[in-house]
């Protein structure tokens, strides 16, 4: 009986050690990927930076379970986001879409205050300013590990 308990505790200890190592590996990989992303973004032109942020916006929306595309059913998406994310105010998504369309379709570089509005919206989508379930936290925290299309 005592022997079986010792074996059980040993197995449990090994599993905890493996889980800790896996978590450390994931965090290290995440840190490297975020560092590379930041380094890469420094060399972007203003227009390339907006295109990158546009792609990031729609990846984050997909993680939240919102099917969206630039210029497609913006009002409906705006309502869904307002209901799902308390930090997003009504009409904010539509405003961000109009800013992105200005660059994507018009070729006009955003003003610094417009880009800050886009950055703030992306911050809301990362969910850093709100409580969320563990599953959603994991999705958002390790989103950089997900392969891009």
mmCIF file of N, CA and C in Angstrom, residues 11 14-15 20 39 45 68 72 77 81 93-94 111-112 116 122 138 141:
data_model
loop_
_atom_site.group_PDB
_atom_site.id
_atom_site.type_symbol
_atom_site.label_atom_id
_atom_site.label_comp_id
_atom_site.label_asym_id
_atom_site.label_seq_id
_atom_site.Cartn_x
_atom_site.Cartn_y
_atom_site.Cartn_z
ATOM 1 N N UNK A 11 4.761 9.403 -10.071
ATOM 2 C CA UNK A 11 4.171 9.636 -11.399
ATOM 3 C C UNK A 11 3.557 11.033 -11.462
ATOM 4 N N UNK A 14 6.340 13.576 -11.796
ATOM 5 C CA UNK A 14 6.899 13.598 -13.149
ATOM 6 C C UNK A 14 5.949 14.333 -14.097
ATOM 7 N N UNK A 15 4.649 14.082 -13.974
ATOM 8 C CA UNK A 15 3.670 14.770 -14.822
ATOM 9 C C UNK A 15 3.679 16.283 -14.568
ATOM 10 N N UNK A 20 5.231 21.664 -16.383
ATOM 11 C CA UNK A 20 5.988 22.894 -16.140
ATOM 12 C C UNK A 20 6.985 23.149 -17.263
ATOM 13 N N UNK A 39 10.652 43.315 -33.952
ATOM 14 C CA UNK A 39 11.834 43.661 -34.740
ATOM 15 C C UNK A 39 11.458 43.843 -36.212
ATOM 16 N N UNK A 45 7.175 50.132 -43.583
ATOM 17 C CA UNK A 45 6.757 51.484 -43.949
ATOM 18 C C UNK A 45 5.426 51.739 -43.246
ATOM 19 N N UNK A 68 -15.557 38.270 -39.738
ATOM 20 C CA UNK A 68 -15.576 39.635 -40.260
ATOM 21 C C UNK A 68 -14.569 39.778 -41.389
ATOM 22 N N UNK A 72 -17.389 44.453 -44.918
ATOM 23 C CA UNK A 72 -18.463 43.470 -45.041
ATOM 24 C C UNK A 72 -19.258 43.429 -43.748
ATOM 25 N N UNK A 77 -21.284 43.359 -37.371
ATOM 26 C CA UNK A 77 -20.077 43.004 -36.616
ATOM 27 C C UNK A 77 -19.891 43.943 -35.442
ATOM 28 N N UNK A 81 -19.653 42.814 -31.533
ATOM 29 C CA UNK A 81 -18.499 43.158 -30.694
ATOM 30 C C UNK A 81 -18.915 43.947 -29.465
ATOM 31 N N UNK A 93 -15.966 49.831 -34.068
ATOM 32 C CA UNK A 93 -15.510 48.937 -35.136
ATOM 33 C C UNK A 93 -15.731 49.575 -36.510
ATOM 34 N N UNK A 94 -16.874 50.223 -36.687
ATOM 35 C CA UNK A 94 -17.153 50.874 -37.969
ATOM 36 C C UNK A 94 -16.144 51.987 -38.242
ATOM 37 N N UNK A 111 -3.058 59.213 -40.125
ATOM 38 C CA UNK A 111 -2.447 60.194 -39.228
ATOM 39 C C UNK A 111 -2.074 59.473 -37.925
ATOM 40 N N UNK A 112 -1.125 60.015 -37.163
ATOM 41 C CA UNK A 112 -0.731 59.347 -35.912
ATOM 42 C C UNK A 112 -1.898 59.105 -34.947
ATOM 43 N N UNK A 116 -3.229 55.491 -33.570
ATOM 44 C CA UNK A 116 -3.395 55.236 -32.140
ATOM 45 C C UNK A 116 -4.787 54.682 -31.843
ATOM 46 N N UNK A 122 -7.125 47.373 -31.123
ATOM 47 C CA UNK A 122 -6.428 46.090 -31.063
ATOM 48 C C UNK A 122 -6.164 45.690 -29.613
ATOM 49 N N UNK A 138 -6.087 31.707 -22.825
ATOM 50 C CA UNK A 138 -5.073 30.896 -23.497
ATOM 51 C C UNK A 138 -5.043 31.168 -24.996
ATOM 52 N N UNK A 141 -3.509 34.682 -25.418
ATOM 53 C CA UNK A 141 -2.123 34.743 -24.958
ATOM 54 C C UNK A 141 -1.185 34.046 -25.945
#
